[in-house]
Short mmCIF file of N, CA, C and O in Angstrom, two decimals:
data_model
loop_
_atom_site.label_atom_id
_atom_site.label_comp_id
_atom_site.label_asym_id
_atom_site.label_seq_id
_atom_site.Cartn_x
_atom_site.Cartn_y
_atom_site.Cartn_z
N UNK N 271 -46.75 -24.04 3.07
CA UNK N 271 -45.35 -23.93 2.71
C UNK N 271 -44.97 -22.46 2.74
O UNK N 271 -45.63 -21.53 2.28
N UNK N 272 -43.71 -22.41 3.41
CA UNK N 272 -43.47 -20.72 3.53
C UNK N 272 -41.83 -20.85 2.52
O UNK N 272 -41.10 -21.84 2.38
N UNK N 273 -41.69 -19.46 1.95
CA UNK N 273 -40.42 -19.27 1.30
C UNK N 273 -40.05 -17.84 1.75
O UNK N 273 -40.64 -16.97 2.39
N UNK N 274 -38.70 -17.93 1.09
CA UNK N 274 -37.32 -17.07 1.72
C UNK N 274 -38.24 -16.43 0.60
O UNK N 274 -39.06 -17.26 0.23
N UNK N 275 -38.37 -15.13 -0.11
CA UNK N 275 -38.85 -14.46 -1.20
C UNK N 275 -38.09 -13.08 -1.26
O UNK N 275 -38.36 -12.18 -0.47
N UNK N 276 -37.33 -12.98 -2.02
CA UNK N 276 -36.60 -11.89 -2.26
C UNK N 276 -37.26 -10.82 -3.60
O UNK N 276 -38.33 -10.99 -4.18
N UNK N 277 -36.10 -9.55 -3.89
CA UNK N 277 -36.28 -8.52 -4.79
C UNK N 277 -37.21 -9.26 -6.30
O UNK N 277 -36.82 -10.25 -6.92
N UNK N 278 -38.00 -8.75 -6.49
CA UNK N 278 -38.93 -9.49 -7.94
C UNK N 278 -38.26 -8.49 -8.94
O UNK N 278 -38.65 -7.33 -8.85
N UNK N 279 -37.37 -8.75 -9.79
CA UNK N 279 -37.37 -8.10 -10.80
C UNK N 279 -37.21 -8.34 -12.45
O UNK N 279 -36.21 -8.83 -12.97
N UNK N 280 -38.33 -7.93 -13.11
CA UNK N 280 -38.23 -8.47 -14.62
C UNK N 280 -37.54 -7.89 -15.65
O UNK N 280 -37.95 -6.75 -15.90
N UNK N 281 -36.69 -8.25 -16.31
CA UNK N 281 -36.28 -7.75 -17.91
C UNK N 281 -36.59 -7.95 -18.78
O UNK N 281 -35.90 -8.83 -19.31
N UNK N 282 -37.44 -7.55 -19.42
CA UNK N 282 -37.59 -7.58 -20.70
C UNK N 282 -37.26 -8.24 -21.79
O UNK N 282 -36.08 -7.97 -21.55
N UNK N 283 -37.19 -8.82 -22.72
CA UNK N 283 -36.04 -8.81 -23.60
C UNK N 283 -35.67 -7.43 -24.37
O UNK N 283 -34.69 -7.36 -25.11
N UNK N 284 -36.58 -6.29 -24.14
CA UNK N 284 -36.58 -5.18 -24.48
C UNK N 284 -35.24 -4.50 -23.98
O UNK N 284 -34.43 -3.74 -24.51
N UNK N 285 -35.34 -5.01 -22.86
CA UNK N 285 -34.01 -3.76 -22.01
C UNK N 285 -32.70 -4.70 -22.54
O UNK N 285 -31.56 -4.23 -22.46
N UNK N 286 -32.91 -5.93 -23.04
CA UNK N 286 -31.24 -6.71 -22.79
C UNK N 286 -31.76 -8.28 -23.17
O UNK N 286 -32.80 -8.83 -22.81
N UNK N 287 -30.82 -8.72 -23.91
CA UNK N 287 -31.07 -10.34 -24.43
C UNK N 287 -29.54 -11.07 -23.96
O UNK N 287 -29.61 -12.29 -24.00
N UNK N 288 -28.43 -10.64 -23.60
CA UNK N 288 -27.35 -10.92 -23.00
C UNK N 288 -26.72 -9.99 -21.96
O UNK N 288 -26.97 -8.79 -21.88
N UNK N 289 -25.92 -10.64 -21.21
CA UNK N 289 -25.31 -10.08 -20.11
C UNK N 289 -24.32 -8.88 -20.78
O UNK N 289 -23.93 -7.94 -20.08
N UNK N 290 -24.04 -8.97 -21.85
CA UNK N 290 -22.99 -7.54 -22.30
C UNK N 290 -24.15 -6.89 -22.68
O UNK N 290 -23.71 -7.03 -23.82
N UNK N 291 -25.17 -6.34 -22.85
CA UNK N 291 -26.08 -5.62 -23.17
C UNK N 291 -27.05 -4.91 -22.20
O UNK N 291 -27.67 -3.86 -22.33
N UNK N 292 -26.96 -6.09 -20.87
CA UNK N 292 -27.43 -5.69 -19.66
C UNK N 292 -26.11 -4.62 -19.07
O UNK N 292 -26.32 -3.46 -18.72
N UNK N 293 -24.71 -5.29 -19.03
CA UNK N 293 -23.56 -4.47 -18.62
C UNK N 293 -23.61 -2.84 -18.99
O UNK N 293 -23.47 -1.76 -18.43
N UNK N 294 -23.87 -3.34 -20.20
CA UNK N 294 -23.99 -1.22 -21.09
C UNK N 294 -25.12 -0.51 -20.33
O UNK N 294 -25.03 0.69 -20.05
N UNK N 295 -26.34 -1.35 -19.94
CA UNK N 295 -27.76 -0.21 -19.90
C UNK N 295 -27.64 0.07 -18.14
O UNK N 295 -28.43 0.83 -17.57
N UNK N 296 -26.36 -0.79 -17.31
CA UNK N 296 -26.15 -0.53 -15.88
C UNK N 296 -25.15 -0.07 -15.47
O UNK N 296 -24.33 -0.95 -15.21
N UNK N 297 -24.66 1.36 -15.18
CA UNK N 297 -23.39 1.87 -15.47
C UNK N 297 -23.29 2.44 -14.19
O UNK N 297 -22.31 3.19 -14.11
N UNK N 298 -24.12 2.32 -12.90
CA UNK N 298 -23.31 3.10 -11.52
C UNK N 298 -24.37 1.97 -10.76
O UNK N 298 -25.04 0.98 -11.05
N UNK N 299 -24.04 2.83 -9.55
CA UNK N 299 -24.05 1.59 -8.00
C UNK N 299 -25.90 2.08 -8.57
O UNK N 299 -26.41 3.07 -9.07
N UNK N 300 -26.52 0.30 -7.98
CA UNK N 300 -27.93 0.62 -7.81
C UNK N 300 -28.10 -0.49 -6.57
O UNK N 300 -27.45 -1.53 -6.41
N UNK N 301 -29.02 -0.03 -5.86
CA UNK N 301 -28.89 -1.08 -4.22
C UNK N 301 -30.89 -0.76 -4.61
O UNK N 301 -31.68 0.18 -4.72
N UNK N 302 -30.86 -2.28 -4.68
CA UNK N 302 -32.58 -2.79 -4.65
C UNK N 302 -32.83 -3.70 -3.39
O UNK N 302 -32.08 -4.66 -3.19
N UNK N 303 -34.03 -3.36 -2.40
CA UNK N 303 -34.26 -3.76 -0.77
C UNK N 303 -34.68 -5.24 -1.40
O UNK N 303 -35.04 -5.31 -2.58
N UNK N 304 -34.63 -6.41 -0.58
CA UNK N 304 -35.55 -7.33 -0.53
C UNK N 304 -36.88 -7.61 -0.99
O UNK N 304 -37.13 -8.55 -1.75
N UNK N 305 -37.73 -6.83 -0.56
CA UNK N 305 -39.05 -6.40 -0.79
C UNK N 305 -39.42 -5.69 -2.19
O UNK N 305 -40.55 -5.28 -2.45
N UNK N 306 -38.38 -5.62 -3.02
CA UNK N 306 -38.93 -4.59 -4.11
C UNK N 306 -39.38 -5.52 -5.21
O UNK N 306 -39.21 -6.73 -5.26
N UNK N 307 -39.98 -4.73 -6.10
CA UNK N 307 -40.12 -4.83 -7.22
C UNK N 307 -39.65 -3.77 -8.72
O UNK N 307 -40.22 -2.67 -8.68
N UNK N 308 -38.92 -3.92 -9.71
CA UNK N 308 -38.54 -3.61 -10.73
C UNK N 308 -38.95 -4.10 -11.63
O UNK N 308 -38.82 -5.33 -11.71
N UNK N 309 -39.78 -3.20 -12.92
CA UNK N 309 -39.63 -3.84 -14.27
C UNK N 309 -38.93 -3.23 -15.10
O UNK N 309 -39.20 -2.05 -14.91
N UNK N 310 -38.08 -3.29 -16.04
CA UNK N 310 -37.09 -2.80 -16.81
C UNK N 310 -37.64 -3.21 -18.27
O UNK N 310 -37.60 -4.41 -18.53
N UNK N 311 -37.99 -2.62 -18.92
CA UNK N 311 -38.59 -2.66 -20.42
C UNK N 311 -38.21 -1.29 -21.60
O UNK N 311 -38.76 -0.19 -21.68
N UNK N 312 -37.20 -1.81 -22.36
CA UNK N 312 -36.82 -1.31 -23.45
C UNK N 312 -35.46 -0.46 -22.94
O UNK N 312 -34.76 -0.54 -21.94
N UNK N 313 -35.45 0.31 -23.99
CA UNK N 313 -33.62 0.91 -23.55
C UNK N 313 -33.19 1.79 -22.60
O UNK N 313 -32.74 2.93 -22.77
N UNK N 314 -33.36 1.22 -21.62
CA UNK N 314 -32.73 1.84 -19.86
C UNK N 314 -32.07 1.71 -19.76
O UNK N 314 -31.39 0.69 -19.93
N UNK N 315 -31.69 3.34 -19.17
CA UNK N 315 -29.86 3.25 -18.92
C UNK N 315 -30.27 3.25 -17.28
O UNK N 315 -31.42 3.58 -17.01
N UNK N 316 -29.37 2.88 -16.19
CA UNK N 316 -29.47 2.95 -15.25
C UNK N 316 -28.08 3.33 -14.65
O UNK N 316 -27.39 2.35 -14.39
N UNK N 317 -27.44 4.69 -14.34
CA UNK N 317 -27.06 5.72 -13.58
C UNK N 317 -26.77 5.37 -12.19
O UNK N 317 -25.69 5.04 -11.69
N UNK N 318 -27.52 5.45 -11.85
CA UNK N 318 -27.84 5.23 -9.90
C UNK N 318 -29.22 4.90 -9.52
O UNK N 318 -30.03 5.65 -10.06
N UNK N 319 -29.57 4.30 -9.02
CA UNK N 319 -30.86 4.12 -8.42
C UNK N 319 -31.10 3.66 -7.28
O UNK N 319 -30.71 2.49 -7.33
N UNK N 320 -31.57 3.90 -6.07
CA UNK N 320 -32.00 3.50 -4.77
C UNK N 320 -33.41 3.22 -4.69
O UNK N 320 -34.25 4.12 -4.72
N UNK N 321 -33.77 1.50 -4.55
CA UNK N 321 -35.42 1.44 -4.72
C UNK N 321 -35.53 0.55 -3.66
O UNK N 321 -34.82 -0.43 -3.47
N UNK N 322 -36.58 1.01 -2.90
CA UNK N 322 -37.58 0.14 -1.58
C UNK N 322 -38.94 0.04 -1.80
O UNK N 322 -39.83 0.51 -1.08
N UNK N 323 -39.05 -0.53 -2.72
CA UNK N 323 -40.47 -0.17 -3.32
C UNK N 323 -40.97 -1.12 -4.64
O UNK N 323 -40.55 -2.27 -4.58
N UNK N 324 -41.80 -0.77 -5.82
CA UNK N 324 -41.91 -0.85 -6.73
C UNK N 324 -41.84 -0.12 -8.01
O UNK N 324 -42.76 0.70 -8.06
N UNK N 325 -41.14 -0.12 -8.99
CA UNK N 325 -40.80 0.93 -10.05
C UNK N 325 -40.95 -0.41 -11.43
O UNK N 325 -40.64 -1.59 -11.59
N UNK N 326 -41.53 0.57 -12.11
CA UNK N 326 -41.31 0.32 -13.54
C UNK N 326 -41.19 1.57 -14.30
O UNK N 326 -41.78 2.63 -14.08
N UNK N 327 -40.14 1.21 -15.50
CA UNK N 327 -39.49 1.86 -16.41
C UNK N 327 -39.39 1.51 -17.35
O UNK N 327 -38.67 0.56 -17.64
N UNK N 328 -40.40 2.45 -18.52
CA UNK N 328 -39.99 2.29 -20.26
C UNK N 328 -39.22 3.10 -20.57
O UNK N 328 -39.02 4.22 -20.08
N UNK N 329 -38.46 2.31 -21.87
CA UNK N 329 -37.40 3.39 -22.03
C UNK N 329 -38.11 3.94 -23.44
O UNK N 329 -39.32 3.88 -23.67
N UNK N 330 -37.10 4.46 -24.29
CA UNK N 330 -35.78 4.88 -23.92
C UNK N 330 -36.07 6.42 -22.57
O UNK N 330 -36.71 7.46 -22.46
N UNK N 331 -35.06 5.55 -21.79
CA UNK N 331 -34.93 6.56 -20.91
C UNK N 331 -33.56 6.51 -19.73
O UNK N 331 -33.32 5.46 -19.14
N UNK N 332 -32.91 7.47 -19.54
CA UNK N 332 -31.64 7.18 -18.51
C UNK N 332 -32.25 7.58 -17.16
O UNK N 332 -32.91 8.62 -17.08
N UNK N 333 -32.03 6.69 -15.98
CA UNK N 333 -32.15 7.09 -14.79
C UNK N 333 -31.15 7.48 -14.05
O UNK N 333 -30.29 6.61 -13.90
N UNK N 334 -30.90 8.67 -13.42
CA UNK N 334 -30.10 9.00 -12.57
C UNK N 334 -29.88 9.72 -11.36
O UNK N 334 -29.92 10.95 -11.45
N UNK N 335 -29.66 9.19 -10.15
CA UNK N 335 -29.92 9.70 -8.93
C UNK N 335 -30.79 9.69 -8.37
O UNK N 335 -30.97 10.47 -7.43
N UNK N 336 -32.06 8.36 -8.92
CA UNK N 336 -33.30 8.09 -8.63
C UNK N 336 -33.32 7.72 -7.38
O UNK N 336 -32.40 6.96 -7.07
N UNK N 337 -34.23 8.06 -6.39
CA UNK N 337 -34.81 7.44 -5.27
C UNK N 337 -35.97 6.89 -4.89
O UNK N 337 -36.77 7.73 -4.46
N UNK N 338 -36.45 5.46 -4.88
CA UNK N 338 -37.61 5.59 -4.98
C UNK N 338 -38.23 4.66 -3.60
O UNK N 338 -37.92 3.48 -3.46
N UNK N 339 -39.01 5.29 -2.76
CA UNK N 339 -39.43 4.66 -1.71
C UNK N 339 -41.21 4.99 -1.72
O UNK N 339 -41.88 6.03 -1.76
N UNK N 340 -41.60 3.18 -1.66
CA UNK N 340 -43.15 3.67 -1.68
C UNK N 340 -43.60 2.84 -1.19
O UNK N 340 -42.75 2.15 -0.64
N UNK N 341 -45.02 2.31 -1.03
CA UNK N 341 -44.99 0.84 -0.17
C UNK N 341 -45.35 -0.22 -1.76
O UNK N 341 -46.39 -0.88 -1.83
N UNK N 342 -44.67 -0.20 -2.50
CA UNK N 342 -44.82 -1.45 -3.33
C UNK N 342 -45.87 -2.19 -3.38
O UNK N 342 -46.96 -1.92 -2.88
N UNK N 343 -45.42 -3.70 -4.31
CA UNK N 343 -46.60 -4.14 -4.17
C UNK N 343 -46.48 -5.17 -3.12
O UNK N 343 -45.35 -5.30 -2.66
N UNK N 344 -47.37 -5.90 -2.65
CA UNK N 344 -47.28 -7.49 -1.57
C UNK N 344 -47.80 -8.35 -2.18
O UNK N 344 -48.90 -8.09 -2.68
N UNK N 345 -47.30 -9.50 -2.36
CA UNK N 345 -47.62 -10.83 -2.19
C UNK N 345 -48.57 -11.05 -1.02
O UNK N 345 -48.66 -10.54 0.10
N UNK N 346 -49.45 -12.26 -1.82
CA UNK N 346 -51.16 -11.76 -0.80
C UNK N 346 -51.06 -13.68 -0.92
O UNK N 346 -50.98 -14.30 -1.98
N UNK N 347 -51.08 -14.06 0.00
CA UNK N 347 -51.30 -15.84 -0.07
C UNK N 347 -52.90 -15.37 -0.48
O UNK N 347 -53.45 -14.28 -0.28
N UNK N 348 -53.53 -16.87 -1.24
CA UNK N 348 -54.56 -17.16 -1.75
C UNK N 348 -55.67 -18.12 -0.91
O UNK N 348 -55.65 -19.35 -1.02
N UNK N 349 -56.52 -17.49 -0.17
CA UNK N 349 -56.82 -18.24 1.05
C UNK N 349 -57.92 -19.67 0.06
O UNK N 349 -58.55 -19.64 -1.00
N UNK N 350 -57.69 -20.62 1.01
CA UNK N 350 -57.31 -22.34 0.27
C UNK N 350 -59.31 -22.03 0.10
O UNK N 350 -59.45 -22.09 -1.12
N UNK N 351 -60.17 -21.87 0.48
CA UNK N 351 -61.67 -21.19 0.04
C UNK N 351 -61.68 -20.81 -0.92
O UNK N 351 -62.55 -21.19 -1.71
N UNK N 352 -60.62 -19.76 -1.33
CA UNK N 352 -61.24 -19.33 -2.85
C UNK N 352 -60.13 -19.84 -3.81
O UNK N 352 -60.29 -19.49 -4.98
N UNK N 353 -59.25 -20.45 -3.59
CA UNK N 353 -58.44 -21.19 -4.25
C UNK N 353 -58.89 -22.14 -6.12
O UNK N 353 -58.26 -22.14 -7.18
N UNK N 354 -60.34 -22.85 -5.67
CA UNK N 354 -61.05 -23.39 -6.77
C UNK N 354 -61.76 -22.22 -7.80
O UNK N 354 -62.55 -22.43 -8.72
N UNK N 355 -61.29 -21.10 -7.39
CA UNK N 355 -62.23 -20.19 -7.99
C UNK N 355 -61.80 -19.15 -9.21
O UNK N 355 -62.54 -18.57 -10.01
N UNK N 356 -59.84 -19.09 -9.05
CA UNK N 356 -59.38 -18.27 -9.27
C UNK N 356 -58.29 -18.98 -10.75
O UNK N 356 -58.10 -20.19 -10.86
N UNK N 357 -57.87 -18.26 -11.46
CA UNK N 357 -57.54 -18.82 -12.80
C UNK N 357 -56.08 -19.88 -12.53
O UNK N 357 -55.33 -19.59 -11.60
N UNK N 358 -55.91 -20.61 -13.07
CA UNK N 358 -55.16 -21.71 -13.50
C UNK N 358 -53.72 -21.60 -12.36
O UNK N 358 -53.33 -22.27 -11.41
N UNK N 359 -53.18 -20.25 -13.14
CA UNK N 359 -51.70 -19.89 -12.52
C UNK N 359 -51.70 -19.33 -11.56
O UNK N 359 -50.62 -19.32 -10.97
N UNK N 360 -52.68 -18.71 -11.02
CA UNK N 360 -53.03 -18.50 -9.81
C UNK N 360 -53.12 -19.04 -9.13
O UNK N 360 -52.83 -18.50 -8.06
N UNK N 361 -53.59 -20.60 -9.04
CA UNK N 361 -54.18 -21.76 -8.75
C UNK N 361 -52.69 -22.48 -8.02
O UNK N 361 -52.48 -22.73 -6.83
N UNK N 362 -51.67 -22.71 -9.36
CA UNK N 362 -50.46 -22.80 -9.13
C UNK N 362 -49.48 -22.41 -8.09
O UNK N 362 -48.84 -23.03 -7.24
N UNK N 363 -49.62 -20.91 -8.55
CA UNK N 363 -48.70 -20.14 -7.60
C UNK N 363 -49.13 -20.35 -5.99
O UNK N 363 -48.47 -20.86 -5.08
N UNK N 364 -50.22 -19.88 -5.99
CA UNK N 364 -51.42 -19.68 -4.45
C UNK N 364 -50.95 -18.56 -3.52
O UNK N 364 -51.02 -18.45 -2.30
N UNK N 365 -50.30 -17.51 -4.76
CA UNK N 365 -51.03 -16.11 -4.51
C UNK N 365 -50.82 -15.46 -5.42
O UNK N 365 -50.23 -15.87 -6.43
N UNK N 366 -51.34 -14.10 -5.23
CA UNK N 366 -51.30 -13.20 -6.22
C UNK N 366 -50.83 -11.82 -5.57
O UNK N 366 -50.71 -11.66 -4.35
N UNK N 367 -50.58 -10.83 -6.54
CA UNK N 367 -49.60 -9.20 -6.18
C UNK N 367 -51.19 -8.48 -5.85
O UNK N 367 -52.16 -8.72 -6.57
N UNK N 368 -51.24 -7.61 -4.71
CA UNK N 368 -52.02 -6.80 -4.29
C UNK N 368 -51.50 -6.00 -4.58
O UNK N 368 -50.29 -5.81 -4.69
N UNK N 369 -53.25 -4.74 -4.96
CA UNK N 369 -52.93 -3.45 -5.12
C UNK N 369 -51.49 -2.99 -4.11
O UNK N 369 -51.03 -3.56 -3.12
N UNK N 370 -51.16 -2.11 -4.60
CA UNK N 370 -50.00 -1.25 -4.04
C UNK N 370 -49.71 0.21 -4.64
O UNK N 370 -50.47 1.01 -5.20
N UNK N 371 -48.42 0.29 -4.34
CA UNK N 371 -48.22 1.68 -4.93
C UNK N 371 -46.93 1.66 -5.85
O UNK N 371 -45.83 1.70 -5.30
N UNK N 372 -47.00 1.62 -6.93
CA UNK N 372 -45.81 1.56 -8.16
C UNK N 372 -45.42 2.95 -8.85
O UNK N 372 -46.15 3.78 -9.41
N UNK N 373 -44.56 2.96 -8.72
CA UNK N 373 -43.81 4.50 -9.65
C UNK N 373 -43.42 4.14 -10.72
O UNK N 373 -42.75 3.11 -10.81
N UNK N 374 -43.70 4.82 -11.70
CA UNK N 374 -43.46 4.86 -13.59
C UNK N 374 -42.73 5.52 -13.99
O UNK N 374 -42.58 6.68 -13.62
N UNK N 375 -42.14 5.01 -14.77
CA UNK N 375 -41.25 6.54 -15.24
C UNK N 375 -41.11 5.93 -16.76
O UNK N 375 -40.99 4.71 -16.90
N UNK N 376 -41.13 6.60 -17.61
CA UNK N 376 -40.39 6.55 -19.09
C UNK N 376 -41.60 7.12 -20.01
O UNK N 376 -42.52 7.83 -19.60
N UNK N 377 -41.40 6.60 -21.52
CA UNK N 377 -41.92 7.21 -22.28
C UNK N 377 -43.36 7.17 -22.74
O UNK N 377 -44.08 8.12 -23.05
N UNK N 378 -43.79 5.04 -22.72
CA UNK N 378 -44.95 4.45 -22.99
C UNK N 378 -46.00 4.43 -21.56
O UNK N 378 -47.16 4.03 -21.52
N UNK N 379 -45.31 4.89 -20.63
CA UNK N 379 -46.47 4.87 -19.82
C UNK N 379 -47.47 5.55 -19.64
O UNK N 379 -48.30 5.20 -18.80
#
């Protein structure tokens, strides 16, 4: 089975528990590629941001005029051989995120 698989990005309940709370911590243009990945955890302001890549961000922290291009992470199908071998949700999904290259930014990292 193949899928359309777009931008992966997680929030926290740290960064935002409603859409007016997400509205406040996103205050200028941010353009995220297809391929990316974002994690957003705790009080991020987000400014501007341009990402082709993978980024995670603890806050408290404001981003602004960020650029971030790196080769992210990939989605790795789970070849159907080692399939019996590998934990539960793994099992599920039938793949998992390969090493890559992720940029950090904030305070707890």
């Amino acid at each position: 089975i193949t899928a359309k698989i777009g931008a992966r990005i997680v929030l926290e309940p740290s960064f935002g528990i409603s859409l007016e709370q997400m509205k406040e911590r996103v205050k200028g243009p941010v353009k995220i590629s297809s391929t990316s990945s974002l994690i957003l955890d705790g009080v991020v302001t987000l400014e501007s941001l341009d990402l082709d890549g993978a980024l995670s961000i603890q806050g408290p922290v404001t981003v602004k005029d960020k650029v971030v291009k790196n080769e992210g992470t990939i989605l790795e199908a789970i070849p159907d051989e080692e399939l019996s071998s590998v934990e539960p949700s793994l099992q599920i999904r039938g793949y998992r995120l390969s090493k890559g290259t992720v940029e950090t930014l904030g305070s707890k990292l």
